[in-house]
PDB file of C-alpha atoms in Angstrom:
ATOM      1  CA  MET A 217      -6.333  10.670  27.731  1.00  0.00           C
ATOM      2  CA  ALA A 218      -4.604   8.919  24.844  1.00  0.00           C
ATOM      3  CA  ASN A 219      -2.220   6.066  25.509  1.00  0.00           C
ATOM      4  CA  VAL A 220       1.288   7.503  25.098  1.00  0.00           C
ATOM      5  CA  ASN A 221       2.604   4.024  24.201  1.00  0.00           C
ATOM      6  CA  THR A 222       0.436   3.801  21.094  1.00  0.00           C
ATOM      7  CA  ARG A 223       2.509   2.909  18.054  1.00  0.00           C
ATOM      8  CA  ILE A 224       0.975   3.594  14.668  1.00  0.00           C
ATOM      9  CA  LYS A 225       2.150   1.919  11.475  1.00  0.00           C
ATOM     10  CA  ILE A 226       1.673   3.838   8.249  1.00  0.00           C
ATOM     11  CA  PHE A 227       1.338   2.101   4.886  1.00  0.00           C
ATOM     12  CA  SER A 228       1.038   3.804   1.517  1.00  0.00           C
ATOM     13  CA  ASP A 229       1.004   2.446  -1.982  1.00  0.00           C
ATOM     14  CA  SER A 230       3.934   3.070  -4.300  1.00  0.00           C
ATOM     15  CA  THR A 231       2.106   5.822  -6.158  1.00  0.00           C
ATOM     16  CA  CYS A 232       2.837   8.237  -3.293  1.00  0.00           C
ATOM     17  CA  ASP A 233       6.422   8.933  -4.468  1.00  0.00           C
ATOM     18  CA  LEU A 234       7.622  10.027  -1.021  1.00  0.00           C
ATOM     19  CA  SER A 235      11.342  10.592  -0.505  1.00  0.00           C
ATOM     20  CA  ASP A 236      13.432   7.979   1.288  1.00  0.00           C
ATOM     21  CA  GLU A 237      13.969  10.580   4.014  1.00  0.00           C
ATOM     22  CA  LEU A 238      10.222  10.915   4.711  1.00  0.00           C
ATOM     23  CA  LEU A 239       9.667   7.157   4.515  1.00  0.00           C
ATOM     24  CA  SER A 240      12.377   6.631   7.112  1.00  0.00           C
ATOM     25  CA  MET A 241      11.404   9.576   9.323  1.00  0.00           C
ATOM     26  CA  TYR A 242       7.793   8.411   9.667  1.00  0.00           C
ATOM     27  CA  ASP A 243       8.424   4.645   9.388  1.00  0.00           C
ATOM     28  CA  ILE A 244       6.186   4.371   6.316  1.00  0.00           C
ATOM     29  CA  THR A 245       6.038   1.026   4.538  1.00  0.00           C
ATOM     30  CA  ILE A 246       5.377   1.132   0.824  1.00  0.00           C
ATOM     31  CA  LEU A 247       2.929  -1.365  -0.664  1.00  0.00           C
ATOM     32  CA  PRO A 248       3.999  -1.807  -4.290  1.00  0.00           C
ATOM     33  CA  VAL A 249       1.237  -1.597  -6.877  1.00  0.00           C
ATOM     34  CA  HIS A 250       1.415  -3.970  -9.825  1.00  0.00           C
ATOM     35  CA  VAL A 251       2.505  -2.461 -13.133  1.00  0.00           C
ATOM     36  CA  LEU A 252       1.216  -4.477 -16.087  1.00  0.00           C
ATOM     37  CA  LYS A 253       3.595  -4.215 -19.036  1.00  0.00           C
ATOM     38  CA  GLY A 254       3.355  -6.483 -22.045  1.00  0.00           C
ATOM     39  CA  GLY A 255       1.057  -8.875 -20.230  1.00  0.00           C
ATOM     40  CA  ILE A 256       3.485  -9.323 -17.323  1.00  0.00           C
ATOM     41  CA  SER A 257       2.931  -7.992 -13.805  1.00  0.00           C
ATOM     42  CA  TYR A 258       5.852  -6.213 -12.116  1.00  0.00           C
ATOM     43  CA  LEU A 259       6.023  -4.797  -8.584  1.00  0.00           C
ATOM     44  CA  ASP A 260       6.429  -1.024  -8.767  1.00  0.00           C
ATOM     45  CA  GLY A 261       9.733   0.150  -7.327  1.00  0.00           C
ATOM     46  CA  ILE A 262      10.980  -3.416  -6.870  1.00  0.00           C
ATOM     47  CA  GLU A 263      10.851  -5.133 -10.254  1.00  0.00           C
ATOM     48  CA  ILE A 264      10.198  -2.082 -12.429  1.00  0.00           C
ATOM     49  CA  SER A 265      10.862   1.641 -12.165  1.00  0.00           C
ATOM     50  CA  THR A 266       9.067   4.671 -13.521  1.00  0.00           C
ATOM     51  CA  TRP A 267      12.012   5.094 -15.893  1.00  0.00           C
ATOM     52  CA  ASN A 268      11.458   1.549 -17.271  1.00  0.00           C
ATOM     53  CA  VAL A 269       7.817   2.377 -17.974  1.00  0.00           C
ATOM     54  CA  PHE A 270       8.707   5.651 -19.719  1.00  0.00           C
ATOM     55  CA  GLU A 271      11.364   3.917 -21.825  1.00  0.00           C
ATOM     56  CA  HIS A 272       8.910   1.199 -22.822  1.00  0.00           C
ATOM     57  CA  VAL A 273       6.191   3.634 -23.920  1.00  0.00           C
ATOM     58  CA  ASN A 274       8.615   6.063 -25.583  1.00  0.00           C
ATOM     59  CA  SER A 275      10.044   3.222 -27.680  1.00  0.00           C
ATOM     60  CA  GLY A 276       6.582   2.422 -29.055  1.00  0.00           C
ATOM     61  CA  GLY A 277       5.356  -0.043 -26.439  1.00  0.00           C
ATOM     62  CA  GLU A 278       1.750  -0.095 -25.272  1.00  0.00           C
ATOM     63  CA  ILE A 279       0.611   1.997 -22.338  1.00  0.00           C
ATOM     64  CA  CYS A 280       1.205   0.221 -19.046  1.00  0.00           C
ATOM     65  CA  THR A 281      -1.591  -0.173 -16.511  1.00  0.00           C
ATOM     66  CA  THR A 282      -1.597  -0.698 -12.758  1.00  0.00           C
ATOM     67  CA  SER A 283      -3.502  -2.728 -10.232  1.00  0.00           C
ATOM     68  CA  ALA A 284      -3.603  -2.558  -6.453  1.00  0.00           C
ATOM     69  CA  ILE A 285      -1.737  -4.866  -4.128  1.00  0.00           C
ATOM     70  CA  ASN A 286      -3.756  -8.041  -3.678  1.00  0.00           C
ATOM     71  CA  ILE A 287      -5.184  -9.253  -0.400  1.00  0.00           C
ATOM     72  CA  ALA A 288      -2.648 -12.075   0.100  1.00  0.00           C
ATOM     73  CA  GLU A 289       0.252  -9.668  -0.399  1.00  0.00           C
ATOM     74  CA  PHE A 290      -1.215  -7.165   2.039  1.00  0.00           C
ATOM     75  CA  GLN A 291      -1.762  -9.951   4.571  1.00  0.00           C
ATOM     76  CA  GLU A 292       1.992 -10.705   4.489  1.00  0.00           C
ATOM     77  CA  TYR A 293       2.843  -7.064   5.270  1.00  0.00           C
ATOM     78  CA  LEU A 294       0.232  -6.931   8.025  1.00  0.00           C
ATOM     79  CA  ASN A 295       1.439 -10.178   9.607  1.00  0.00           C
ATOM     80  CA  GLU A 296       4.949  -8.706   9.849  1.00  0.00           C
ATOM     81  CA  VAL A 297       3.862  -5.648  11.837  1.00  0.00           C
ATOM     82  CA  SER A 298       0.621  -6.504  13.643  1.00  0.00           C
ATOM     83  CA  SER A 299       2.294  -7.430  16.939  1.00  0.00           C
ATOM     84  CA  GLN A 300       4.496  -4.309  16.940  1.00  0.00           C
ATOM     85  CA  TYR A 301       1.834  -1.647  16.424  1.00  0.00           C
ATOM     86  CA  SER A 302      -1.462  -0.837  18.100  1.00  0.00           C
ATOM     87  CA  ALA A 303      -2.910   0.905  15.054  1.00  0.00           C
ATOM     88  CA  VAL A 304      -2.478   0.996  11.294  1.00  0.00           C
ATOM     89  CA  ILE A 305      -3.082   3.800   8.793  1.00  0.00           C
ATOM     90  CA  ILE A 306      -3.266   2.967   5.105  1.00  0.00           C
ATOM     91  CA  LEU A 307      -3.054   5.798   2.572  1.00  0.00           C
ATOM     92  CA  THR A 308      -3.948   4.802  -0.974  1.00  0.00           C
ATOM     93  CA  ILE A 309      -5.382   6.264  -4.135  1.00  0.00           C
ATOM     94  CA  ASP A 310      -9.175   6.103  -3.996  1.00  0.00           C
ATOM     95  CA  ALA A 311     -10.657   4.813  -7.224  1.00  0.00           C
ATOM     96  CA  THR A 312     -13.945   3.100  -7.997  1.00  0.00           C
ATOM     97  CA  LYS A 313     -12.286  -0.111  -9.178  1.00  0.00           C
ATOM     98  CA  LEU A 314     -10.348  -0.347  -5.895  1.00  0.00           C
ATOM     99  CA  LYS A 315     -13.426  -0.263  -3.645  1.00  0.00           C
ATOM    100  CA  ILE A 316     -13.677  -4.082  -3.481  1.00  0.00           C
ATOM    101  CA  ALA A 317     -10.017  -4.366  -2.482  1.00  0.00           C
ATOM    102  CA  HIS A 318     -10.523  -1.583   0.072  1.00  0.00           C
ATOM    103  CA  SER A 319     -13.502  -3.408   1.602  1.00  0.00           C
ATOM    104  CA  GLU A 320     -11.516  -6.635   1.832  1.00  0.00           C
ATOM    105  CA  LEU A 321      -8.537  -4.874   3.433  1.00  0.00           C
ATOM    106  CA  THR A 322     -10.868  -3.308   5.993  1.00  0.00           C
ATOM    107  CA  ARG A 323     -12.342  -6.739   6.773  1.00  0.00           C
ATOM    108  CA  GLN A 324      -8.869  -8.206   7.265  1.00  0.00           C
ATOM    109  CA  LEU A 325      -7.740  -5.337   9.469  1.00  0.00           C
ATOM    110  CA  ARG A 326     -10.677  -6.022  11.781  1.00  0.00           C
ATOM    111  CA  GLN A 327      -9.090  -9.399  12.546  1.00  0.00           C
ATOM    112  CA  TYR A 328      -6.106  -7.590  14.089  1.00  0.00           C
ATOM    113  CA  TYR A 329      -7.478  -4.316  15.407  1.00  0.00           C
ATOM    114  CA  LYS A 330     -10.610  -3.538  17.399  1.00  0.00           C
ATOM    115  CA  ASN A 331     -11.214  -0.016  16.117  1.00  0.00           C
ATOM    116  CA  ILE A 332     -11.280   0.379  12.353  1.00  0.00           C
ATOM    117  CA  TYR A 333     -12.115   3.816  11.020  1.00  0.00           C
ATOM    118  CA  ASN A 334     -13.041   4.004   7.403  1.00  0.00           C
ATOM    119  CA  ASN A 335     -13.467   7.385   5.780  1.00  0.00           C
ATOM    120  CA  PRO A 336     -13.268   6.953   1.996  1.00  0.00           C
ATOM    121  CA  ALA A 337     -13.390  10.086  -0.126  1.00  0.00           C
ATOM    122  CA  GLN A 338     -16.832  10.759  -1.535  1.00  0.00           C
TER     123      GLN A 338
END
């Protein structure tokens, strides 16, 4: 029988575009991806908005790119919640260039949690 006191923390990256209502209802923490604009990295949803990116490109600026949250940043989020939750779920976009980051996140999670289940999309 499952432990009824199990608390699960859900993380997703900022590409999920969930409403504030859903984020609050399910206690989801957003991990901001980095938006690279003009050679400068901005945290999505914190330092730059989708509107800022559209304005930049529509005014003739180069296409912006993104990169995943780095390991040190994720470690800060995990340190904040690890003692409060017995499990963590991380929902992110699966892309080939993110596989190294995914492997490193999995390794770090194993420091906090005994059972790590990894089911990347094939």
